[in-house]
Coordinates of C-alpha atoms and ligand atoms in Angstrom, one line a residue:
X206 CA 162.5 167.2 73.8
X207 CA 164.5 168.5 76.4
X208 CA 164.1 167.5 79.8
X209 CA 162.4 170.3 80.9
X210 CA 160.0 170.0 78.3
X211 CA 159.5 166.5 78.8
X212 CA 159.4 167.7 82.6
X213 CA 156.4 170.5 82.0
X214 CA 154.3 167.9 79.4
X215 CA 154.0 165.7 82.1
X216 CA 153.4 168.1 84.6
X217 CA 149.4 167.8 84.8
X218 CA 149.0 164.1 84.4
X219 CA 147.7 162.6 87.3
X220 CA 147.6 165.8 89.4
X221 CA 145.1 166.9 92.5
X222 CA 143.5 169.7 93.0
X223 CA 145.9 169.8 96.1
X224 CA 148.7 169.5 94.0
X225 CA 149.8 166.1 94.8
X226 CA 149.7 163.1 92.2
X227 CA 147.2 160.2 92.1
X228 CA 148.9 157.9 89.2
X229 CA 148.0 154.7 90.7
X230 CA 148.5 151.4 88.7
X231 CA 146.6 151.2 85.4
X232 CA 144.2 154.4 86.4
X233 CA 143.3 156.1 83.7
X234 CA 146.6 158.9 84.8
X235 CA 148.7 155.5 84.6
X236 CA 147.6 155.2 81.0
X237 CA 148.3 158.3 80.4
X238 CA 151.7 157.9 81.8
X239 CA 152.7 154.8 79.5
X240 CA 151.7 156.7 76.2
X241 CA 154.0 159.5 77.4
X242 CA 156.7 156.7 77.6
X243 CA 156.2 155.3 74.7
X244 CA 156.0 158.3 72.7
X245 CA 159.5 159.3 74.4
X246 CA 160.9 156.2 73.5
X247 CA 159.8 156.2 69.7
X248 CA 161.6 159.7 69.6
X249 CA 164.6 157.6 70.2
X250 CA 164.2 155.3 67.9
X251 CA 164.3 153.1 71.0
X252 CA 162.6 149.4 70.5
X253 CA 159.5 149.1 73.0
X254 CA 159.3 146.3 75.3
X255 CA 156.6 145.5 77.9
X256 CA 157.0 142.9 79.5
X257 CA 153.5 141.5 80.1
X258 CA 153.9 142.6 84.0
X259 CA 153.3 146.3 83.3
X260 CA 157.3 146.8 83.0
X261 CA 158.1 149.1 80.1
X262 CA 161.5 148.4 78.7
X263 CA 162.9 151.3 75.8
X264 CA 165.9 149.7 74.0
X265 CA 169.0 150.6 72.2
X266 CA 170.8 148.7 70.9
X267 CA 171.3 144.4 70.5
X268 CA 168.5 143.1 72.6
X269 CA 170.0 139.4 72.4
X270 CA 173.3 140.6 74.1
X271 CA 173.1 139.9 78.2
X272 CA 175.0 142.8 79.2
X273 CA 172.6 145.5 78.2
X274 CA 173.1 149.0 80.9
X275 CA 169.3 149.7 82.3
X276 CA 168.4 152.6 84.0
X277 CA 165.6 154.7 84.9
X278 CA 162.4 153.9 87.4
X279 CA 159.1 154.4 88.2
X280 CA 156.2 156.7 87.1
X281 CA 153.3 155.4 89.7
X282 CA 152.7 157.5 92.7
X283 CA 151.6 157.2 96.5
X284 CA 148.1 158.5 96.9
X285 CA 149.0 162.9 97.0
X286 CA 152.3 162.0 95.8
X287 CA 154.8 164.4 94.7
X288 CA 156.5 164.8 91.0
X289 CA 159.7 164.3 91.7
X290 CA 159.6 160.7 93.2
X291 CA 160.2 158.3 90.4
X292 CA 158.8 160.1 87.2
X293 CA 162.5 162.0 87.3
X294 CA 164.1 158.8 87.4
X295 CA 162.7 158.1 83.7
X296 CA 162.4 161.6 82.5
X297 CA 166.6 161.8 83.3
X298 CA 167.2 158.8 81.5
X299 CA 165.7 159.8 78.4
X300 CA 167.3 163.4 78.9
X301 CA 170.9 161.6 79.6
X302 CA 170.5 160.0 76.1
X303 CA 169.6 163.1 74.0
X304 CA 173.0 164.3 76.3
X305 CA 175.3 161.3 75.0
X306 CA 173.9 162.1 71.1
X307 CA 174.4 165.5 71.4
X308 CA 177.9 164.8 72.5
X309 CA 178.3 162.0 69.8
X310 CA 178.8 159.3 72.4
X311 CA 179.0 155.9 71.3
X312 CA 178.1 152.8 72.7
X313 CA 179.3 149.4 73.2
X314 CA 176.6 148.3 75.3
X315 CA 172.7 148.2 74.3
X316 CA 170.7 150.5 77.0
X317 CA 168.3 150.3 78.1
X318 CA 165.4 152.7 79.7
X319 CA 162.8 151.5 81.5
X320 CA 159.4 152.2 83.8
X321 CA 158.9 149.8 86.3
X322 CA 154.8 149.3 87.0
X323 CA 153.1 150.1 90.4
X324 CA 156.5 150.9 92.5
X325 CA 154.3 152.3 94.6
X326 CA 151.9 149.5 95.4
X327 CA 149.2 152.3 96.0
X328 CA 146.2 150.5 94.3
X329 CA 147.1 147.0 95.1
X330 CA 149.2 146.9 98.7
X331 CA 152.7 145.4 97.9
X332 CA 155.9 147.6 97.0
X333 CA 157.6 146.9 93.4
X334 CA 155.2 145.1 92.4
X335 CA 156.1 145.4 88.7
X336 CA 159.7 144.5 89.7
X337 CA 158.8 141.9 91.8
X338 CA 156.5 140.2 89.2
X339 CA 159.5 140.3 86.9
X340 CA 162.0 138.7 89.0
X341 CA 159.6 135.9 90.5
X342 CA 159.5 137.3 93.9
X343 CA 156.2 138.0 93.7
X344 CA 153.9 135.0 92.8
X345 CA 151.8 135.8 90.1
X346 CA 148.8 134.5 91.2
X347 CA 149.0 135.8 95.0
X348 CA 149.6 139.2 92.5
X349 CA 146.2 138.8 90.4
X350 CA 144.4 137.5 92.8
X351 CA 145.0 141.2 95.2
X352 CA 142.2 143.9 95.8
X353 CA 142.1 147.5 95.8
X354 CA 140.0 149.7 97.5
X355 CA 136.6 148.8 95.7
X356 CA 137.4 145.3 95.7
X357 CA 138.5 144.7 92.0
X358 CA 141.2 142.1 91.6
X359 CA 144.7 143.0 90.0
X360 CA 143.1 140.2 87.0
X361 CA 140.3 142.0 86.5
X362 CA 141.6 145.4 86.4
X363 CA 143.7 143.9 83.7
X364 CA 141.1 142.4 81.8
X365 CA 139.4 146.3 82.0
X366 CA 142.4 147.9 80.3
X367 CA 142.7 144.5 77.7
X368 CA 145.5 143.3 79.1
X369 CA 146.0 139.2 79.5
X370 CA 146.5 138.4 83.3
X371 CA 148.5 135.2 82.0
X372 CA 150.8 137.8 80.7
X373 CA 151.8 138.6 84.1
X374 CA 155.1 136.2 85.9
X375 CA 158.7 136.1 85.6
X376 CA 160.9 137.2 82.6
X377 CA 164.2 135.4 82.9
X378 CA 164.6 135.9 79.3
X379 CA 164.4 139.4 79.9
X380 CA 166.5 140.0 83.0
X381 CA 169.1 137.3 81.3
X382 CA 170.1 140.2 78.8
X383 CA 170.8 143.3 81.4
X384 CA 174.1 143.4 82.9
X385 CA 173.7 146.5 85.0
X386 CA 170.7 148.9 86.6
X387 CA 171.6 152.5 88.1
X388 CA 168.2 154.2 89.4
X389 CA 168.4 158.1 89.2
X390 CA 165.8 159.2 92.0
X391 CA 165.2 162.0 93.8
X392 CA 166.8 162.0 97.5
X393 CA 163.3 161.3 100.3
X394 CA 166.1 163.2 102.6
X395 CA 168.2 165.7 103.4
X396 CA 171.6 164.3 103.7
X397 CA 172.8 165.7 100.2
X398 CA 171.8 169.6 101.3
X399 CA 173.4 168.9 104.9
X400 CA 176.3 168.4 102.7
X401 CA 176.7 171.3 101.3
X402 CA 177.3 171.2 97.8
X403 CA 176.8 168.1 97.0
X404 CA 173.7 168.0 94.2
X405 CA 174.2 163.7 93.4
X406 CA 174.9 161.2 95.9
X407 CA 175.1 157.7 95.2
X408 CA 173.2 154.4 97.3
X409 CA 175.1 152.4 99.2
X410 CA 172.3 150.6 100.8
X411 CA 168.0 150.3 101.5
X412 CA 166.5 150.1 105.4
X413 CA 164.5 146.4 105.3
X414 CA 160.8 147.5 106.0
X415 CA 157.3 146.4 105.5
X416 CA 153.9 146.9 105.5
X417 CA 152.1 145.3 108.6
X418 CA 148.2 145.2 108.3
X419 CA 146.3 145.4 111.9
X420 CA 142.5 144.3 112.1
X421 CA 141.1 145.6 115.6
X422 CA 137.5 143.4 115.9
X423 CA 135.1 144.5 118.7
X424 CA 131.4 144.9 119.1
X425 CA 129.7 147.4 117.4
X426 CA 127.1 149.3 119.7
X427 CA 125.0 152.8 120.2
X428 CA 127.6 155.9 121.2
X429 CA 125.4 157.6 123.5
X430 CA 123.6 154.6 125.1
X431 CA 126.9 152.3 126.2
X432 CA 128.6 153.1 129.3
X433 CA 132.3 153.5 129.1
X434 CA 133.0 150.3 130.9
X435 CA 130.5 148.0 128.7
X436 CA 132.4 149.0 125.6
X437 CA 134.4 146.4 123.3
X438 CA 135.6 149.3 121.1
X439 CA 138.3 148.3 118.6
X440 CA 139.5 152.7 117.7
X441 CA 140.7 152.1 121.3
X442 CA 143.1 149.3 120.7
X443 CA 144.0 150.8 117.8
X444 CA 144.8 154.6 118.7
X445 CA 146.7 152.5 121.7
X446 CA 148.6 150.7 119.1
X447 CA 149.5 153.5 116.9
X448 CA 150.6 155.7 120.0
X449 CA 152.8 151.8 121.1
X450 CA 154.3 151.8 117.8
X451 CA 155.5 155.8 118.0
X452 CA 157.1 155.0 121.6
X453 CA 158.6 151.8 120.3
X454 CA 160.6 153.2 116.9
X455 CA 161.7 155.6 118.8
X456 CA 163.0 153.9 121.1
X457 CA 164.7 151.8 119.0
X458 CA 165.9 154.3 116.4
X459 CA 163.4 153.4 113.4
X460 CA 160.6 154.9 111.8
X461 CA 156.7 153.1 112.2
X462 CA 154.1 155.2 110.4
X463 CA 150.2 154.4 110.4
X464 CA 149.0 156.6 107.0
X465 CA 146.3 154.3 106.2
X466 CA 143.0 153.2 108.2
X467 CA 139.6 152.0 107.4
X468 CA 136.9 152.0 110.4
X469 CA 133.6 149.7 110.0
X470 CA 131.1 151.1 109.6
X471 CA 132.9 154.7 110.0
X472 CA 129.4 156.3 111.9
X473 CA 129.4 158.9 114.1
X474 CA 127.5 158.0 116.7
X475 CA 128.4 154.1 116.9
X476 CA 131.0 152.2 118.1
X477 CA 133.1 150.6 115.3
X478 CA 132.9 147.0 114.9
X479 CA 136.0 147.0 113.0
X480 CA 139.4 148.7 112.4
X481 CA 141.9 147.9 109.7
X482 CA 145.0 150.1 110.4
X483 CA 148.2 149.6 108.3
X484 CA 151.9 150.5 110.0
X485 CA 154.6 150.8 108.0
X486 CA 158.0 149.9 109.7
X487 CA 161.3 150.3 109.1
X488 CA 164.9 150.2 110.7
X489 CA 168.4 149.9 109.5
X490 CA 168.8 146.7 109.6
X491 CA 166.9 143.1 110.3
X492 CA 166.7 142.8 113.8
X493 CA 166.0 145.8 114.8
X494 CA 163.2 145.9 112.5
X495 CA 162.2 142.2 113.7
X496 CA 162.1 143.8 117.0
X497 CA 160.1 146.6 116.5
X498 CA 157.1 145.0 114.8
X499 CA 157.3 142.0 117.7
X500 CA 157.0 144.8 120.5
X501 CA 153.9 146.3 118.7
X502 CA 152.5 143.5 117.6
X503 CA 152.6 142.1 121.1
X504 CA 151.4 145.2 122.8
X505 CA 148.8 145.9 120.6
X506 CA 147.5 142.1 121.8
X507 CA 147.8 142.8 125.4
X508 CA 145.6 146.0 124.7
X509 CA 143.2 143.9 123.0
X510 CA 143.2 141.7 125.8
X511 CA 142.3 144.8 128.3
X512 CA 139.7 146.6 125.7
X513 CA 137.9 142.8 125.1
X514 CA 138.7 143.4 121.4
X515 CA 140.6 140.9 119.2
X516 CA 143.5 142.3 116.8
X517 CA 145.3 140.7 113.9
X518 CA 148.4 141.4 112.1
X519 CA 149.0 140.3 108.5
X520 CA 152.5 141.1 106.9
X521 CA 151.6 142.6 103.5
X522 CA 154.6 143.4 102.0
X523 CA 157.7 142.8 103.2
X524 CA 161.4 144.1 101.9
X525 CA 164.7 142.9 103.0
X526 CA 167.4 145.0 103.9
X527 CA 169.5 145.7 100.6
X528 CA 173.6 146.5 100.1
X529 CA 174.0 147.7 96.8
X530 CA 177.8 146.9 94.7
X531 CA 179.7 148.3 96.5
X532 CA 182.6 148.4 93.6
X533 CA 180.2 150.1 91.8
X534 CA 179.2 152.8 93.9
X535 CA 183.0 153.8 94.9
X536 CA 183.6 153.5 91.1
X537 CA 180.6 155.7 90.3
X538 CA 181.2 157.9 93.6
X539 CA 184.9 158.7 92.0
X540 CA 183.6 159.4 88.8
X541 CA 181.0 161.7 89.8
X542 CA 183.3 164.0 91.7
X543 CA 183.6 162.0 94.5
X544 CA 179.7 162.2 95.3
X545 CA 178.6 161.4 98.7
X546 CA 177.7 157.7 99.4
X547 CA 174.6 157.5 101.4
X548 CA 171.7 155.0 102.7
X549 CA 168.1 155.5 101.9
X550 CA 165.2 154.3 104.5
X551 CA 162.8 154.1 101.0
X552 CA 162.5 151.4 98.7
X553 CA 162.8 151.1 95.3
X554 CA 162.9 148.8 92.3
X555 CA 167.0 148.9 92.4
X556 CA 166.5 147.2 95.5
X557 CA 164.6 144.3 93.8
X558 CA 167.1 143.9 91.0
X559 CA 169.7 144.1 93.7
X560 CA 168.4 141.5 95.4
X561 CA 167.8 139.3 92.1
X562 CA 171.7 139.4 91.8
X563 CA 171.6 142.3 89.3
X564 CA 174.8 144.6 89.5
X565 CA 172.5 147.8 90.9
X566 CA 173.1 151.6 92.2
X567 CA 171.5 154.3 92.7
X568 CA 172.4 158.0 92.2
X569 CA 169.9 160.5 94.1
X570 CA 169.7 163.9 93.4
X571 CA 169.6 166.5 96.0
X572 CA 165.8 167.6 97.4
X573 CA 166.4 170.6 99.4
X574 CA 163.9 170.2 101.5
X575 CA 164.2 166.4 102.4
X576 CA 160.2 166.1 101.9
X577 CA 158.5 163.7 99.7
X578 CA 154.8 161.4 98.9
X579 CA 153.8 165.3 99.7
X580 CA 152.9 167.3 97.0
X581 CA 155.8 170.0 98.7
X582 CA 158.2 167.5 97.4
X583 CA 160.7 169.5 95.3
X584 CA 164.3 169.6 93.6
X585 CA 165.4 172.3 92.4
X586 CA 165.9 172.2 88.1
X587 CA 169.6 172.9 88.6
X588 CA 170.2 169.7 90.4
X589 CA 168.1 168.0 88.3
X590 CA 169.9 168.8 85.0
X591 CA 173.2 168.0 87.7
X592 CA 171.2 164.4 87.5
X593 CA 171.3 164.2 83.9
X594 CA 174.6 165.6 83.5
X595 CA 176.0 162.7 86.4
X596 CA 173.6 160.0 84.3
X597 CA 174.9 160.7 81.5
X598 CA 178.8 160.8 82.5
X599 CA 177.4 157.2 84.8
X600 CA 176.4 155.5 81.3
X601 CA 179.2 156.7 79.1
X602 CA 181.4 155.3 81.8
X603 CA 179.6 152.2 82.1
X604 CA 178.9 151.6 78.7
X605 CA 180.6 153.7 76.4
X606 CA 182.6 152.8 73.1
X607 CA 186.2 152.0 74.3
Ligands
LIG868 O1 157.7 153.4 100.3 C1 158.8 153.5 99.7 O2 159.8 153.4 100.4 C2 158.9 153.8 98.3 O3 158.6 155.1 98.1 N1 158.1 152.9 97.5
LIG869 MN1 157.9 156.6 96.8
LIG870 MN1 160.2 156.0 94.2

């Protein structure tokens, strides 16, 4: 299969009538998305791992040896996500293998390509989850134990697809065997097209950022019958917050975001008893980011104080700031033409291994229009098969016969 073929047959799965992707963490498009893997992966003659955590691990190669060469991503989406952002991370990988046979490349390294569950965190609130769970840095039963939106548990959902939540925890045993991870993903950004020509960069680092859940509590009451000043009304507090936390990233030079809200009971003609509102935050580096959530979290208190409401804030997911190798991204930035090295305010799962102590970069291929969770999110084919082509060229160097 070439890669666009494996690009068009997975295409429809998971997609809106809007265009954009719902593949949220074992939905029935998730599913979907796993057989694809797995059917890609048996093409290859590749052994199948999962790991019990959701991870799927396609291997080539020794699997007792500890210095196996993973790469690929993540297949999940953000709700009306687009295709580019993480299924062409896996798609690449198996494209940059039918590359090395074609050219009769051999390999002194097992590799390894795998699909990292709920990247996203979508369904179930925390980013990398799959990666996380792997590398013990997200407790397994704080894991299980998480909601979605209709109030099923991570452990039941599970369960539902017959799946064993005691599965689900750390693989040393399986992170033990791989030496290296390089992440292929598609740029959220524009600094490859500002650079004219450049159709792969490479990562040299991730912005720290989190997700900061805000719960605005004030009295519910009738919308026509209470006077203005008699009002405890917690879409106040929060529209006040939200407009605090624009002022105060911009101010500061990072990005805060409100996407998500739920209002209790969501009527109307009645004052809301209840607001949950979730901000995500981000900066280029710790204290900055530190700063930013203090200043809204503080202001959004003072409000409360004014508006007689009482807010909340919960830390839901939180991801420290991450420097990949840099060895290995001059090395790779050399060998790829001397391919731009550039920073990246999203997170991904390169970030978790990173942090786990796993030798980790990340190439991103160029999106031309910088947009992405949009359905507009786009590369264009010719950079993508640039992708494969650098993937390819990145594993042979890295792992290839001497
Ligand atoms: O949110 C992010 O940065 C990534 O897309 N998970
Ligand atoms: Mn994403
Ligand atoms: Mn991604």
């Amino acid at each position: 299969m070439s890669f666009t073929s494996m690009w068009d047959a997975l295409a429809p799965v998971g997609r809106q009538a809007d265009g954009g992707y719902g593949r949220f963490a074992w939905s029935d498009a998730d599913l979907t998305l796993r057989e694809w893997f797995a059917g890609e992966a048996a093409a290859r003659g590749l052994d199948l791992v999962d790991d019990g955590n959701g991870n799927l691990l396609a291997w080539r190669g020794d699997t007792t040896r500890d210095d196996a060469l993973l790469v690929g991503s993540h297949l999940d989406s953000v709700p009306g996500g687009g295709a580019f952002d993480g299924p062409l991370g896996v798609v690449s990988s198996f494209a940059a293998i039918d590359d090395l046979d074609a050219r009769g490349v051999e390999l002194d390294r097992p590799l390894v390509v795998g699909a990292f569950a709920d990247e996203e965190g979508a369904r179930f609130g925390i980013a990398c989850a799959g990666s996380r769970l792997m590398t013990g840095s997200l407790d397994a039963g704080q894991a299980l134990g998480l909601r979605d939106r209709d109030g099923l548990t991570l452990a039941e959902v599970l369960r539902a697809r017959g799946r064993r939540p005691e599965d689900v925890g750390p693989r040393p045993d399986l992170l033990g065997r791989i030496g290296t991870f390089v992440e292929l993903h598609v740029e959220q950004g524009r600094a490859l097209d500002l650079d004219d020509g450049a159709a792969v960069g490479v990562g040299s680092a991730i912005w720290p950022h989190g997700r900061y859940r805000f719960t605005f509590t004030g009295r519910a009451d009738h919308a026509g019958t209470t006077p203005m000043d008699e009002r405890q009304d917690p879409m106040l507090t929060y529209a006040m917050t939200v407009l605090a936390a624009n002022k105060q990233a911009r101010l500061l030079g990072a990005r805060a975001t409100f996407g998500r809200v739920e209002v209790d009971p969501n009527g109307t003609n009645a004052i809301p008893s209840q607001v949950r509102a979730w901000m995500d935050a981000r900066a280029a580096d710790e204290g900055v980011l530190e700063d930013l959530v203090a200043r809204v979290t503080s202001q959004a208190a003072d409000r409360a104080g004014r508006d007689g409401t009482a807010v909340e804030t919960t830390a839901e997911s939180v991801s420290a700031e991450v420097a990949f190798d840099a060895a290995l991204a001059a090395e790779l930035s050399t060998l790829l033409d001397d391919a731009p090295v550039l920073p990246t305010g999203a997170g991904h799962d390169a970030g978790v291994l990173a942090r786990h102590g796993v030798p980790t970069a990340m190439l991103f291929v160029r999106n031309p229009t910088g947009v992405s969770h949009s359905p507009h999110e786009h590369a264009d084919e010719t950079d993508c098969l640039a992708g494969v082509d650098a993937l390819s060229r990145t594993i042979e160097h890295l792992a290839g016969a001497r």
